[in-house]
Coordinates of N, CA and C in Angstrom, one line a residue:
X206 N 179.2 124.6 149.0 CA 178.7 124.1 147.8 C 177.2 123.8 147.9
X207 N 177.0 123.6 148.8 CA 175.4 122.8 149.4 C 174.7 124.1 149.2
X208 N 175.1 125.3 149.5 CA 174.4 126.8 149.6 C 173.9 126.8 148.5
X209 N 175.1 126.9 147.3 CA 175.1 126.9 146.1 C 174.0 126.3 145.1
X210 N 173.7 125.4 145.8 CA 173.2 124.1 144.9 C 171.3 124.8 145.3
X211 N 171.6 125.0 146.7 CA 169.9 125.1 147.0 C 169.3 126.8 146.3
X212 N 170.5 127.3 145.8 CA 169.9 128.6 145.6 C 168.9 128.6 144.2
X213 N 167.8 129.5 143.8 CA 166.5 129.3 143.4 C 166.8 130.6 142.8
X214 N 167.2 130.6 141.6 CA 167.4 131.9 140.1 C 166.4 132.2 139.7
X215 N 165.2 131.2 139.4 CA 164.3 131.8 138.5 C 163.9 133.5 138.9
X216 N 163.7 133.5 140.4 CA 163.4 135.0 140.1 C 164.2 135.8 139.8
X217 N 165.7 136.0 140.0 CA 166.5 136.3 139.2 C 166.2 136.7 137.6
X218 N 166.0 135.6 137.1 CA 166.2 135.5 136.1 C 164.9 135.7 135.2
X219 N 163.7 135.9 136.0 CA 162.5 136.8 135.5 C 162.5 138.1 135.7
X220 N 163.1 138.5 136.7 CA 163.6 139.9 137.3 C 164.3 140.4 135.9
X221 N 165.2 140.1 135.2 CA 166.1 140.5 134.4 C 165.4 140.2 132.8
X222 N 164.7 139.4 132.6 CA 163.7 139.4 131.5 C 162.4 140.0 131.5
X223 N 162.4 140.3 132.2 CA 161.1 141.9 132.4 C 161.9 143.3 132.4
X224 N 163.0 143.4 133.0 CA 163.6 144.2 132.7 C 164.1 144.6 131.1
X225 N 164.5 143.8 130.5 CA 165.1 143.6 129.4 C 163.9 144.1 128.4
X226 N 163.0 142.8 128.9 CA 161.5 143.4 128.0 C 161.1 144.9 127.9
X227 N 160.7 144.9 128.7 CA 159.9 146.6 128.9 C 161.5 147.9 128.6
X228 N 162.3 147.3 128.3 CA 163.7 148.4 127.8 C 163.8 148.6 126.0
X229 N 163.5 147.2 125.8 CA 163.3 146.9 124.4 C 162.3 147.1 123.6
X230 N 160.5 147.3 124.7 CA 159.3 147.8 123.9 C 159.3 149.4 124.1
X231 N 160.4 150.0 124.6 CA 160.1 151.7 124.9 C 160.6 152.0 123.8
X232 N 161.9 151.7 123.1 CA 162.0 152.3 121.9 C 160.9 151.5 120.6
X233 N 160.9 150.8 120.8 CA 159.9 149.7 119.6 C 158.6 151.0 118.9
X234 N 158.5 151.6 120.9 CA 156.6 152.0 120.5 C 157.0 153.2 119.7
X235 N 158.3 153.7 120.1 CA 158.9 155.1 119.7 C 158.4 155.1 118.2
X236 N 159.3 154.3 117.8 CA 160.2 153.7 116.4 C 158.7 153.6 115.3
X237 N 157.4 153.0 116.1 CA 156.2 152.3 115.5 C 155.5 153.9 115.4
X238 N 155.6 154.4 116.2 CA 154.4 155.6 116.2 C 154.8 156.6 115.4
X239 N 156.5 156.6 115.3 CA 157.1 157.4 113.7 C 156.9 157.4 112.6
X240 N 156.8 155.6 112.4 CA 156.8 155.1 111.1 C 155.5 155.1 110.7
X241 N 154.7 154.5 111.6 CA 153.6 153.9 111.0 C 152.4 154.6 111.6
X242 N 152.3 155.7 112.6 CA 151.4 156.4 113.5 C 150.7 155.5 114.5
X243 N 149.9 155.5 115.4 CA 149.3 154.7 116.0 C 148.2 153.7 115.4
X244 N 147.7 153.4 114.6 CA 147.3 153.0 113.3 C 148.1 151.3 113.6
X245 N 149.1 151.0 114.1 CA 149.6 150.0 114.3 C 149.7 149.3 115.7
X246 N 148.8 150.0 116.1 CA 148.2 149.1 117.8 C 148.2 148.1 117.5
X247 N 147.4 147.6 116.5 CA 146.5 146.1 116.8 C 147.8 145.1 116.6
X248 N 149.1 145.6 115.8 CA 150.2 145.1 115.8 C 150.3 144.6 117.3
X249 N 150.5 145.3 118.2 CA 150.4 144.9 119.5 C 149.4 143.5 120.4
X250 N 148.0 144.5 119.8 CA 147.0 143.4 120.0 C 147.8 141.5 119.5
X251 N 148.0 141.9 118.7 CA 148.1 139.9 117.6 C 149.4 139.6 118.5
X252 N 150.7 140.5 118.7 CA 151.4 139.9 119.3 C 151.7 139.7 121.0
X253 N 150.9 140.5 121.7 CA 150.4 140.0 122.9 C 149.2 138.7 122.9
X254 N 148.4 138.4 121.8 CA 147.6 137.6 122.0 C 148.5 136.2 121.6
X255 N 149.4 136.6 121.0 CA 150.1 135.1 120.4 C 150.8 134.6 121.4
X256 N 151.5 136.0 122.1 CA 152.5 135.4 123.4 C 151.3 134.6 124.5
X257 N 150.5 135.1 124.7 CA 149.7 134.6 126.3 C 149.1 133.3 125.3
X258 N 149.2 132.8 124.0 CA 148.6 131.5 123.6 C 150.2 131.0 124.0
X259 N 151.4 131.2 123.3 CA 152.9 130.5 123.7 C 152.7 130.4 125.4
X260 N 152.3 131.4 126.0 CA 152.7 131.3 127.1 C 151.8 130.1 128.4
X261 N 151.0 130.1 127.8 CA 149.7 128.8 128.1 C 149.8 127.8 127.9
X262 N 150.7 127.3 126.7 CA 150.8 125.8 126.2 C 152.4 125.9 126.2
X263 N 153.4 126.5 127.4 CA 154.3 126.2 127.8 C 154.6 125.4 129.1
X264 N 155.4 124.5 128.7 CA 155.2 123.8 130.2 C 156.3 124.2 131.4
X265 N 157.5 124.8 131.1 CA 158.2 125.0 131.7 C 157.8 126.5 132.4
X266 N 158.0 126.6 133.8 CA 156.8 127.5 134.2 C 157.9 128.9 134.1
X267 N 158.8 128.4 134.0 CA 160.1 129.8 133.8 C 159.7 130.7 132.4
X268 N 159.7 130.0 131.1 CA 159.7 130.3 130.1 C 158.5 130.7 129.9
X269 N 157.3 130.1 130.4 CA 155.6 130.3 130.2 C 155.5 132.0 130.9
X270 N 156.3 131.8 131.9 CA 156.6 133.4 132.8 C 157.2 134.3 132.0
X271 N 158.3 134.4 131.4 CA 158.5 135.2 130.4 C 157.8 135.5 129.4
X272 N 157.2 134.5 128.6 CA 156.3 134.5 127.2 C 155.1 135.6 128.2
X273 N 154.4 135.3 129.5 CA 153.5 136.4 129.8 C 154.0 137.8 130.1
X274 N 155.2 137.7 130.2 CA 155.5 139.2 130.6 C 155.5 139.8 129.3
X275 N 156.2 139.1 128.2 CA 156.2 140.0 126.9 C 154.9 139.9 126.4
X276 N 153.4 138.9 126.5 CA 152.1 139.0 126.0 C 151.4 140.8 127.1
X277 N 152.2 140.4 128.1 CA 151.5 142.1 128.5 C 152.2 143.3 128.6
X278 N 153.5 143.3 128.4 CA 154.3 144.2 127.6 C 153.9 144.6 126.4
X279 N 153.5 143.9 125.5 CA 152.5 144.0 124.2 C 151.1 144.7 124.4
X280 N 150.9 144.2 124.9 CA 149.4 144.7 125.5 C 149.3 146.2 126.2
X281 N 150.3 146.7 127.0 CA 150.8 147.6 127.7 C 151.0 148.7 126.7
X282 N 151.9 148.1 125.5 CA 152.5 149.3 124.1 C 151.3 149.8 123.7
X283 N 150.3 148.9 123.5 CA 148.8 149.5 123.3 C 148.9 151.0 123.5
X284 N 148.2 151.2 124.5 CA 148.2 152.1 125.3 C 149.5 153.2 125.0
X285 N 150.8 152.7 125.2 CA 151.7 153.4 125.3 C 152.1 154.6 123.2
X286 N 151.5 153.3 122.6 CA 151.6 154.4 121.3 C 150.7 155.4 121.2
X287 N 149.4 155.1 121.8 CA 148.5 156.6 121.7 C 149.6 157.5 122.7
X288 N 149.7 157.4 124.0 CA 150.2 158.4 125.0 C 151.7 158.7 124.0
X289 N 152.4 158.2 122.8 CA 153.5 158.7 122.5 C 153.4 160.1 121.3
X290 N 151.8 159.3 120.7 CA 151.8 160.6 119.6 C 151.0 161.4 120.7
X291 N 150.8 161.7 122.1 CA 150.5 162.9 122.7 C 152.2 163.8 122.7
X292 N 153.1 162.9 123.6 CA 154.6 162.9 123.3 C 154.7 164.0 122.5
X293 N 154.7 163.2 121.0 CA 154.9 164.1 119.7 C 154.5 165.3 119.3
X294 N 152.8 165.3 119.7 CA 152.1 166.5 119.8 C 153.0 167.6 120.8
X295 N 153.5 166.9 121.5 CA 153.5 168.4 123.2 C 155.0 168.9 122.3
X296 N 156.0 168.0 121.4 CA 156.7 168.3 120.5 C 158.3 167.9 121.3
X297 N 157.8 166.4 122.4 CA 158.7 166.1 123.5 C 160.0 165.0 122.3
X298 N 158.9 164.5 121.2 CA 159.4 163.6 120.3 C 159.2 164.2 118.9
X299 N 160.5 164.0 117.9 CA 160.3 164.4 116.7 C 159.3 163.8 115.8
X300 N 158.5 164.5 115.0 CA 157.4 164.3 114.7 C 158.4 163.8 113.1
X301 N 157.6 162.9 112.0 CA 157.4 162.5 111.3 C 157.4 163.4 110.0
X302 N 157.7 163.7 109.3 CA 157.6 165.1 108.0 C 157.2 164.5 107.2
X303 N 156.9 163.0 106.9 CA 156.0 162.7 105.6 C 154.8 161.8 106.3
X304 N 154.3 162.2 107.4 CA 153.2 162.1 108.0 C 152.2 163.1 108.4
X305 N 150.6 163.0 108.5 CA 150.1 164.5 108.2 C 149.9 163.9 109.7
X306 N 149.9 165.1 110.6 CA 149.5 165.2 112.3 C 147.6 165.4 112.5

């Protein structure tokens, strides 16, 4: 029981919320770059900048840890929705039919 008691989850359990994160923004950028073309980066921008403000004026250092993994998971899709409409161009991803390329 004494083992039990001293054992220390949080990385566990940031390990598993980064994971979770970055599984849940690969389809997001997919889903954004279909609908809306890259044109909706800055979507990204506002909610990475909102997470690293949540994540700054959180005091629990677990939760403040998470809020920064998803403010640069956000920040990361940046990037990742240009590199998807290359994706779409090379024709790896279905392109859009009431979008002009």
């Amino acid at each position: 029981m004494e083992f039990i008691e001293s054992m220390n989850l949080g990385g566990l359990a940031l390990g598993i919320a980064t994971f979770l994160t970055i599984g849940i923004f690969h389809p997001i950028v997919i889903k954004c770059e279909y609908h809306f073309g890259v044109g909706c980066w800055w979507w990204f921008l506002l909610l990475g900048l909102l997470f690293c403000a949540l994540s700054v004026f959180t005091a629990n250092w677990l939760i403040s840890t998470i809020l920064g993994v998803v403010a640069f998971s956000s920040f990361w899709s940046i990037l990742e929705i240009f590199q998807q409409r290359k994706r779409v161009q090379k024709g790896w991803f279905p392109k859009n039919p009431k979008r002009k390329y």
